[in-house]
Amino acid sequence: MKKYAIREDNSLGREYLENKSPLRNDFQRDRDRIIHSSAFRRLMYKTQVFVNHEGDMFRTRLTHSLEVSQISRGMARSLELNEDLSETIALAHDLGHTPFGHAGQDVLNKCMKGHGGFEHNYQSLRVVDKLEKRYVNFNGLNLTFESREGILKHCSKKNATLLGKVGERFLNKTHPSLEAQIVDIADSIAYNIHDLEDGYRSGILSISKLKQLDFFVENYNYLKNHLDFNEVNEKVSVHETLRRMMFILINDVTENSKKLISESNIETISDVRSHITTLINFSEPVQNFLNDCRIFLRINLYEHPRVSKMTSNAQRIIVDLFNYYDENFEALPSDYKIYEKKFRSIADFLSGMTDRFANEMHKSLK
Ligand code: MG
């Protein structure tokens, strides 16, 4: 591993001191704690874009997290960084997501207006710091500082001031470890490519629609000239193209980051944190391709009537459940009531629900 990678001997450690594991390093141990958590299992029934009942073939937050973890590990290995830490952060990065994808998060944030708001990254940290209850000596999973730092990808200044050391970088504008920066990028690679694939599978994005995206066309044409697309069906040609797009994204960010790191002359983890920019980044042309994907997906998939119908159903469910627990706070499970404020407890409970559970609760209210 490079000198500026995170290792056990330069880690800032855990809040509650624990004996070392004889079998695993600290970051492998963090990963195992995440995999054994109940929030992790619930990712299986949380939406990425398509609601669970729309089909068994679409991504869920669980399969998304596994994809992010594989991409992150490959990049960390190639850059000689701490693969275990990147894997850990990736598996935990979406633990705080509400049911019903971004629609759920946006509406819960609206419900929480005036009560501190709702941010899913902050909630992911809250899950591993407080809400998981499996140990006698502490609440949460008592993860290392570096895992927690990576999980808190974004944070408002207001919340950052409440978090102590792990919130400091949002106030003094420094950066997290390279292992965390990798996960941030791997997340965007994973969801852009898999949302194109799920969009195609759902029938919302046809191949002629996909061909409106330059990045797609360029790679489709390249493969058409190099493989015999006449011999394969359309579906395989789309998958081959998306696969190649993913390869280009991962390869570009890895090679470009190697260059950025070597030009930066960083030597230690504190050099990484205080460097003027992040060091895990795409080259400019490929960054532009990714931005195009994002815009394309927003216009053609996320705002498509079939997806927005699901979005408005989801919003109604969250609002109704929020109002119900506001008026009937005694009905909230006691595990969730022990924290600081009523509305925060409601948000903790609602955001932990799976799509399926939220749907069933909603039906039972009527
Ligand atoms: Mg994600």
Short mmCIF file of C-alpha atoms and ligand atoms in Angstrom, two decimals:
data_model
loop_
_atom_site.label_atom_id
_atom_site.label_comp_id
_atom_site.label_asym_id
_atom_site.label_seq_id
_atom_site.Cartn_x
_atom_site.Cartn_y
_atom_site.Cartn_z
CA MET A 1 0.00 0.00 0.00
CA LYS A 2 1.09 3.56 -0.67
CA LYS A 3 2.24 5.79 2.19
CA TYR A 4 -0.86 7.95 1.88
CA ALA A 5 -3.24 4.96 2.15
CA ILE A 6 -5.21 4.48 5.37
CA ARG A 7 -3.75 1.72 7.54
CA GLU A 8 -4.41 0.52 11.06
CA ASP A 9 -1.31 2.32 12.30
CA ASN A 10 -2.41 5.74 11.02
CA SER A 11 -6.12 5.22 11.77
CA LEU A 12 -7.78 7.53 14.26
CA GLY A 13 -9.46 4.44 15.70
CA ARG A 14 -12.81 3.80 17.37
CA GLU A 15 -14.69 5.91 19.87
CA TYR A 16 -14.87 3.05 22.41
CA LEU A 17 -11.57 1.21 22.74
CA GLU A 18 -11.85 -2.47 21.90
CA ASN A 19 -9.37 -5.32 21.84
CA LYS A 20 -8.00 -6.09 18.39
CA SER A 21 -9.52 -8.98 16.52
CA PRO A 22 -7.09 -11.90 16.15
CA LEU A 23 -8.36 -12.68 12.65
CA ARG A 24 -9.24 -9.43 10.93
CA ASN A 25 -7.87 -5.95 10.56
CA ASP A 26 -9.98 -3.02 11.84
CA PHE A 27 -11.52 -2.25 8.45
CA GLN A 28 -12.45 -5.86 7.71
CA ARG A 29 -14.05 -5.90 11.12
CA ASP A 30 -16.03 -2.74 10.28
CA ARG A 31 -17.18 -4.38 7.05
CA ASP A 32 -18.38 -7.48 8.89
CA ARG A 33 -20.29 -5.36 11.41
CA ILE A 34 -22.05 -3.61 8.54
CA ILE A 35 -22.94 -6.86 6.78
CA HIS A 36 -24.40 -8.26 10.01
CA SER A 37 -26.46 -5.12 10.72
CA SER A 38 -30.22 -5.10 10.25
CA ALA A 39 -30.05 -1.88 8.22
CA PHE A 40 -27.90 -3.73 5.68
CA ARG A 41 -30.43 -6.54 5.26
CA ARG A 42 -33.21 -4.00 4.74
CA LEU A 43 -31.38 -2.59 1.68
CA MET A 44 -32.70 -5.64 -0.16
CA TYR A 45 -36.22 -4.21 -0.08
CA LYS A 46 -35.40 -0.59 -0.73
CA THR A 47 -35.81 1.02 -4.12
CA GLN A 48 -33.08 2.33 -6.30
CA VAL A 49 -35.32 3.70 -9.11
CA PHE A 50 -37.98 1.04 -9.59
CA VAL A 51 -40.13 -0.06 -6.68
CA ASN A 52 -39.58 -3.60 -5.49
CA HIS A 53 -42.89 -4.98 -6.74
CA GLU A 54 -42.25 -3.79 -10.32
CA GLY A 55 -39.99 -6.77 -10.93
CA ASP A 56 -37.31 -8.97 -9.44
CA MET A 57 -34.68 -8.05 -12.01
CA PHE A 58 -34.17 -4.40 -11.13
CA ARG A 59 -31.48 -3.03 -8.88
CA THR A 60 -32.23 -2.59 -5.23
CA ARG A 61 -30.14 -0.62 -2.77
CA LEU A 62 -28.50 -3.89 -1.78
CA THR A 63 -27.37 -4.91 -5.25
CA HIS A 64 -26.38 -1.29 -5.93
CA SER A 65 -24.21 -1.30 -2.79
CA LEU A 66 -22.57 -4.56 -3.88
CA GLU A 67 -21.79 -3.10 -7.30
CA VAL A 68 -20.31 0.03 -5.73
CA SER A 69 -18.23 -2.16 -3.47
CA GLN A 70 -16.81 -4.22 -6.34
CA ILE A 71 -15.93 -1.14 -8.38
CA SER A 72 -14.37 0.52 -5.33
CA ARG A 73 -12.27 -2.50 -4.47
CA GLY A 74 -10.91 -2.77 -7.98
CA MET A 75 -9.94 0.89 -8.02
CA ALA A 76 -8.41 0.78 -4.53
CA ARG A 77 -6.33 -2.26 -5.47
CA SER A 78 -5.13 -0.66 -8.65
CA LEU A 79 -4.17 2.57 -6.85
CA GLU A 80 -2.47 0.59 -4.04
CA LEU A 81 -4.83 1.95 -1.42
CA ASN A 82 -6.71 0.20 1.38
CA GLU A 83 -9.13 -2.11 -0.42
CA ASP A 84 -10.81 -3.23 2.81
CA LEU A 85 -11.65 0.33 3.79
CA SER A 86 -13.12 1.19 0.37
CA GLU A 87 -15.21 -1.96 0.46
CA THR A 88 -16.50 -1.14 3.93
CA ILE A 89 -17.50 2.41 3.05
CA ALA A 90 -19.21 1.23 -0.14
CA LEU A 91 -21.31 -1.38 1.65
CA ALA A 92 -22.45 1.22 4.19
CA HIS A 93 -22.85 4.25 1.94
CA ASP A 94 -26.63 3.90 1.45
CA LEU A 95 -27.68 2.54 4.85
CA GLY A 96 -29.53 5.74 5.70
CA HIS A 97 -31.69 5.80 2.59
CA THR A 98 -35.45 6.04 3.06
CA PRO A 99 -37.90 3.71 1.33
CA PHE A 100 -38.89 4.70 -2.24
CA GLY A 101 -35.54 6.10 -3.35
CA HIS A 102 -34.94 9.81 -3.74
CA ALA A 103 -38.66 10.52 -3.70
CA GLY A 104 -38.79 9.20 -0.14
CA GLN A 105 -35.81 11.22 0.98
CA ASP A 106 -37.12 14.47 -0.53
CA VAL A 107 -40.53 14.19 1.06
CA LEU A 108 -39.15 13.15 4.45
CA ASN A 109 -36.87 16.17 4.28
CA LYS A 110 -39.96 18.34 3.66
CA CYS A 111 -41.83 16.73 6.58
CA MET A 112 -38.80 17.42 8.78
CA LYS A 113 -38.62 21.10 7.82
CA GLY A 114 -38.49 23.03 11.05
CA HIS A 115 -37.27 19.91 12.88
CA GLY A 116 -33.70 19.75 11.55
CA GLY A 117 -34.44 18.34 8.08
CA PHE A 118 -33.46 14.93 6.73
CA GLU A 119 -30.22 14.12 4.88
CA HIS A 120 -29.56 10.54 3.82
CA ASN A 121 -25.77 10.67 4.23
CA TYR A 122 -26.14 12.04 7.73
CA GLN A 123 -28.70 9.32 8.38
CA SER A 124 -26.30 6.59 7.17
CA LEU A 125 -23.85 7.78 9.81
CA ARG A 126 -26.63 7.90 12.38
CA VAL A 127 -27.46 4.26 11.61
CA VAL A 128 -23.90 3.06 12.27
CA ASP A 129 -23.28 5.49 15.16
CA LYS A 130 -26.55 5.17 17.04
CA LEU A 131 -29.49 3.26 15.62
CA GLU A 132 -28.05 -0.25 15.32
CA LYS A 133 -28.25 -1.88 18.73
CA ARG A 134 -26.24 -5.06 19.02
CA TYR A 135 -23.59 -4.40 21.65
CA VAL A 136 -23.72 -4.09 25.42
CA ASN A 137 -21.10 -1.38 25.74
CA PHE A 138 -22.24 1.07 23.10
CA ASN A 139 -25.02 2.02 20.72
CA GLY A 140 -24.24 1.70 17.03
CA LEU A 141 -21.41 -0.33 15.55
CA ASN A 142 -18.44 1.62 16.94
CA LEU A 143 -16.76 1.81 13.52
CA THR A 144 -13.33 3.34 12.93
CA PHE A 145 -13.12 7.06 12.25
CA GLU A 146 -12.11 6.39 8.62
CA SER A 147 -15.17 4.26 7.88
CA ARG A 148 -17.43 6.89 9.47
CA GLU A 149 -15.67 9.70 7.58
CA GLY A 150 -16.29 7.88 4.29
CA ILE A 151 -19.95 7.20 5.05
CA LEU A 152 -20.61 10.90 5.67
CA LYS A 153 -20.21 11.88 2.04
CA HIS A 154 -22.13 15.14 2.26
CA CYS A 155 -23.30 17.09 5.26
CA SER A 156 -24.87 20.48 5.88
CA LYS A 157 -22.79 22.91 7.95
CA LYS A 158 -25.46 22.86 10.63
CA ASN A 159 -25.26 19.10 11.09
CA ALA A 160 -21.48 19.12 10.70
CA THR A 161 -21.13 21.29 13.81
CA LEU A 162 -22.99 18.63 15.83
CA LEU A 163 -20.71 15.79 14.79
CA GLY A 164 -17.32 16.66 16.27
CA LYS A 165 -14.21 15.50 14.41
CA VAL A 166 -16.01 13.59 11.66
CA GLY A 167 -17.92 16.77 10.69
CA GLU A 168 -14.89 19.06 10.66
CA ARG A 169 -14.04 18.68 6.99
CA PHE A 170 -17.35 20.25 5.98
CA LEU A 171 -16.46 23.32 8.01
CA ASN A 172 -12.77 23.68 7.12
CA LYS A 173 -13.18 22.41 3.53
CA THR A 174 -10.71 19.55 3.68
CA HIS A 175 -11.11 16.13 2.03
CA PRO A 176 -11.65 12.58 3.21
CA SER A 177 -9.25 9.69 2.54
CA LEU A 178 -8.61 8.58 -1.05
CA GLU A 179 -10.43 5.35 -0.17
CA ALA A 180 -13.55 7.42 0.57
CA GLN A 181 -13.09 9.52 -2.56
CA ILE A 182 -13.01 6.29 -4.57
CA VAL A 183 -16.39 5.19 -3.21
CA ASP A 184 -17.94 8.54 -4.05
CA ILE A 185 -16.90 8.16 -7.70
CA ALA A 186 -17.71 4.42 -7.83
CA ASP A 187 -21.23 5.24 -6.63
CA SER A 188 -21.80 7.58 -9.57
CA ILE A 189 -20.31 5.10 -12.07
CA ALA A 190 -22.54 2.32 -10.74
CA TYR A 191 -25.84 4.17 -10.68
CA ASN A 192 -25.44 5.93 -14.01
CA ILE A 193 -24.69 2.70 -15.85
CA HIS A 194 -27.17 0.50 -14.00
CA ASP A 195 -29.97 3.04 -14.27
CA LEU A 196 -29.45 3.05 -18.05
CA GLU A 197 -29.64 -0.74 -17.96
CA ASP A 198 -32.70 -0.90 -15.71
CA GLY A 199 -34.33 1.84 -17.78
CA TYR A 200 -33.75 -0.26 -20.90
CA ARG A 201 -35.03 -3.41 -19.20
CA SER A 202 -38.19 -1.62 -18.07
CA GLY A 203 -38.92 -0.53 -21.64
CA ILE A 204 -38.83 3.17 -20.72
CA LEU A 205 -35.48 3.66 -22.47
CA SER A 206 -35.53 2.09 -25.93
CA ILE A 207 -32.37 1.56 -27.93
CA SER A 208 -33.30 4.48 -30.18
CA LYS A 209 -33.68 6.65 -27.07
CA LEU A 210 -30.29 5.46 -25.79
CA LYS A 211 -28.79 6.43 -29.14
CA GLN A 212 -29.59 10.07 -28.30
CA LEU A 213 -26.76 9.83 -25.79
CA ASP A 214 -23.37 10.52 -27.43
CA PHE A 215 -21.44 8.38 -24.95
CA PHE A 216 -23.71 5.44 -25.77
CA VAL A 217 -23.56 5.94 -29.54
CA GLU A 218 -19.80 6.29 -29.59
CA ASN A 219 -19.34 2.96 -27.80
CA TYR A 220 -22.15 1.24 -29.65
CA ASN A 221 -20.54 2.17 -32.97
CA TYR A 222 -17.11 1.14 -31.77
CA LEU A 223 -18.40 -2.31 -30.82
CA LYS A 224 -20.41 -2.59 -34.00
CA ASN A 225 -17.13 -2.26 -35.90
CA HIS A 226 -15.24 -4.65 -33.67
CA LEU A 227 -17.81 -7.33 -32.80
CA ASP A 228 -20.36 -8.72 -35.15
CA PHE A 229 -23.53 -7.06 -33.85
CA ASN A 230 -25.54 -8.62 -36.69
CA GLU A 231 -25.09 -11.96 -34.97
CA VAL A 232 -26.47 -10.86 -31.61
CA ASN A 233 -29.86 -9.64 -30.50
CA GLU A 234 -30.48 -6.03 -29.51
CA LYS A 235 -30.40 -6.81 -25.82
CA VAL A 236 -26.90 -8.23 -25.95
CA SER A 237 -25.67 -5.28 -28.01
CA VAL A 238 -27.04 -2.86 -25.39
CA HIS A 239 -25.41 -4.82 -22.56
CA GLU A 240 -22.08 -4.97 -24.39
CA THR A 241 -22.24 -1.21 -24.93
CA LEU A 242 -23.08 -0.45 -21.29
CA ARG A 243 -20.34 -2.80 -20.18
CA ARG A 244 -17.82 -0.97 -22.33
CA MET A 245 -19.05 2.40 -21.03
CA MET A 246 -18.49 1.18 -17.48
CA PHE A 247 -15.02 -0.05 -18.39
CA ILE A 248 -14.16 3.36 -19.85
CA LEU A 249 -15.39 5.20 -16.77
CA ILE A 250 -13.47 2.98 -14.34
CA ASN A 251 -10.34 2.91 -16.43
CA ASP A 252 -10.36 6.67 -16.98
CA VAL A 253 -10.83 7.59 -13.35
CA THR A 254 -8.15 5.14 -12.24
CA GLU A 255 -5.54 6.30 -14.76
CA ASN A 256 -6.38 9.97 -14.33
CA SER A 257 -6.22 9.69 -10.53
CA LYS A 258 -2.80 8.01 -10.73
CA LYS A 259 -1.63 11.03 -12.69
CA LEU A 260 -3.23 13.53 -10.30
CA ILE A 261 -1.74 11.77 -7.28
CA SER A 262 1.76 11.68 -8.73
CA GLU A 263 1.60 15.35 -9.76
CA SER A 264 0.35 16.39 -6.33
CA ASN A 265 3.42 15.14 -4.42
CA ILE A 266 1.29 13.97 -1.53
CA GLU A 267 3.06 11.75 0.97
CA THR A 268 0.79 11.29 3.93
CA ILE A 269 -2.88 11.03 4.71
CA SER A 270 -2.84 14.55 6.08
CA ASP A 271 -1.50 15.75 2.71
CA VAL A 272 -4.52 14.01 1.12
CA ARG A 273 -6.92 15.71 3.51
CA SER A 274 -5.48 19.19 3.08
CA HIS A 275 -4.78 19.00 -0.66
CA ILE A 276 -6.45 21.81 -2.57
CA THR A 277 -8.68 19.43 -4.59
CA THR A 278 -9.86 15.86 -4.41
CA LEU A 279 -7.45 13.51 -6.19
CA ILE A 280 -9.80 10.80 -7.43
CA ASN A 281 -11.29 12.36 -10.53
CA PHE A 282 -12.15 11.65 -14.15
CA SER A 283 -10.40 13.34 -17.03
CA GLU A 284 -12.43 16.25 -18.33
CA PRO A 285 -13.86 14.60 -21.48
CA VAL A 286 -15.01 11.55 -19.55
CA GLN A 287 -16.44 13.72 -16.75
CA ASN A 288 -18.48 15.44 -19.47
CA PHE A 289 -19.74 12.08 -20.71
CA LEU A 290 -20.87 11.20 -17.22
CA ASN A 291 -22.61 14.56 -16.80
CA ASP A 292 -24.46 13.89 -20.06
CA CYS A 293 -25.61 10.50 -18.69
CA ARG A 294 -26.93 12.21 -15.59
CA ILE A 295 -28.94 14.77 -17.54
CA PHE A 296 -30.17 12.09 -19.97
CA LEU A 297 -31.37 9.90 -17.10
CA ARG A 298 -33.12 12.75 -15.33
CA ILE A 299 -35.07 13.82 -18.40
CA ASN A 300 -35.81 10.39 -19.85
CA LEU A 301 -36.04 8.10 -16.83
CA TYR A 302 -36.37 9.80 -13.44
CA GLU A 303 -38.96 12.29 -14.73
CA HIS A 304 -40.77 9.75 -16.92
CA PRO A 305 -44.52 9.58 -16.07
CA ARG A 306 -44.28 5.92 -15.03
CA VAL A 307 -41.49 6.69 -12.59
CA SER A 308 -43.05 9.94 -11.35
CA LYS A 309 -46.32 8.13 -10.65
CA MET A 310 -44.43 5.87 -8.29
CA THR A 311 -42.78 8.98 -6.86
CA SER A 312 -46.08 10.62 -6.02
CA ASN A 313 -47.47 7.42 -4.45
CA ALA A 314 -44.36 7.22 -2.34
CA GLN A 315 -44.71 10.82 -1.24
CA ARG A 316 -48.27 10.27 -0.11
CA ILE A 317 -47.29 7.20 1.90
CA ILE A 318 -44.45 8.97 3.71
CA VAL A 319 -46.55 12.06 4.48
CA ASP A 320 -49.45 9.95 5.80
CA LEU A 321 -47.16 7.84 7.99
CA PHE A 322 -45.36 10.92 9.26
CA ASN A 323 -48.63 12.60 10.23
CA TYR A 324 -49.91 9.41 11.82
CA TYR A 325 -46.89 9.10 14.14
CA ASP A 326 -46.99 12.80 14.88
CA GLU A 327 -50.57 12.38 16.17
CA ASN A 328 -50.03 8.92 17.66
CA PHE A 329 -46.48 9.08 18.97
CA GLU A 330 -47.21 6.33 21.50
CA ALA A 331 -47.57 3.90 18.56
CA LEU A 332 -43.91 4.37 17.58
CA PRO A 333 -41.80 1.30 18.53
CA SER A 334 -40.03 1.98 21.83
CA ASP A 335 -36.58 1.34 20.33
CA TYR A 336 -36.94 4.55 18.37
CA LYS A 337 -38.25 6.72 21.18
CA ILE A 338 -35.11 6.98 23.24
CA TYR A 339 -33.47 9.68 21.16
CA GLU A 340 -33.36 13.38 21.58
CA LYS A 341 -36.51 14.63 19.86
CA LYS A 342 -39.94 13.41 18.82
CA PHE A 343 -39.68 14.26 15.13
CA ARG A 344 -36.15 12.87 14.86
CA SER A 345 -37.44 9.59 16.28
CA ILE A 346 -40.23 9.50 13.70
CA ALA A 347 -37.73 10.18 10.90
CA ASP A 348 -35.43 7.42 12.21
CA PHE A 349 -38.31 4.95 12.16
CA LEU A 350 -39.71 5.97 8.77
CA SER A 351 -36.33 6.09 7.04
CA GLY A 352 -35.50 2.60 8.30
CA MET A 353 -38.61 1.12 6.67
CA THR A 354 -38.36 -0.95 3.50
CA ASP A 355 -40.67 -0.10 0.57
CA ARG A 356 -42.73 -3.16 1.36
CA PHE A 357 -43.05 -2.44 5.07
CA ALA A 358 -43.99 1.21 4.43
CA ASN A 359 -46.67 0.06 1.96
CA GLU A 360 -48.12 -2.44 4.41
CA MET A 361 -48.09 0.03 7.30
CA HIS A 362 -49.86 2.53 5.10
CA LYS A 363 -52.55 0.02 4.13
CA SER A 364 -53.08 -0.93 7.77
CA LEU A 365 -53.72 2.70 8.73
CA LYS A 366 -56.79 2.83 6.56
MG MG B 1 -25.42 4.99 -3.79
#
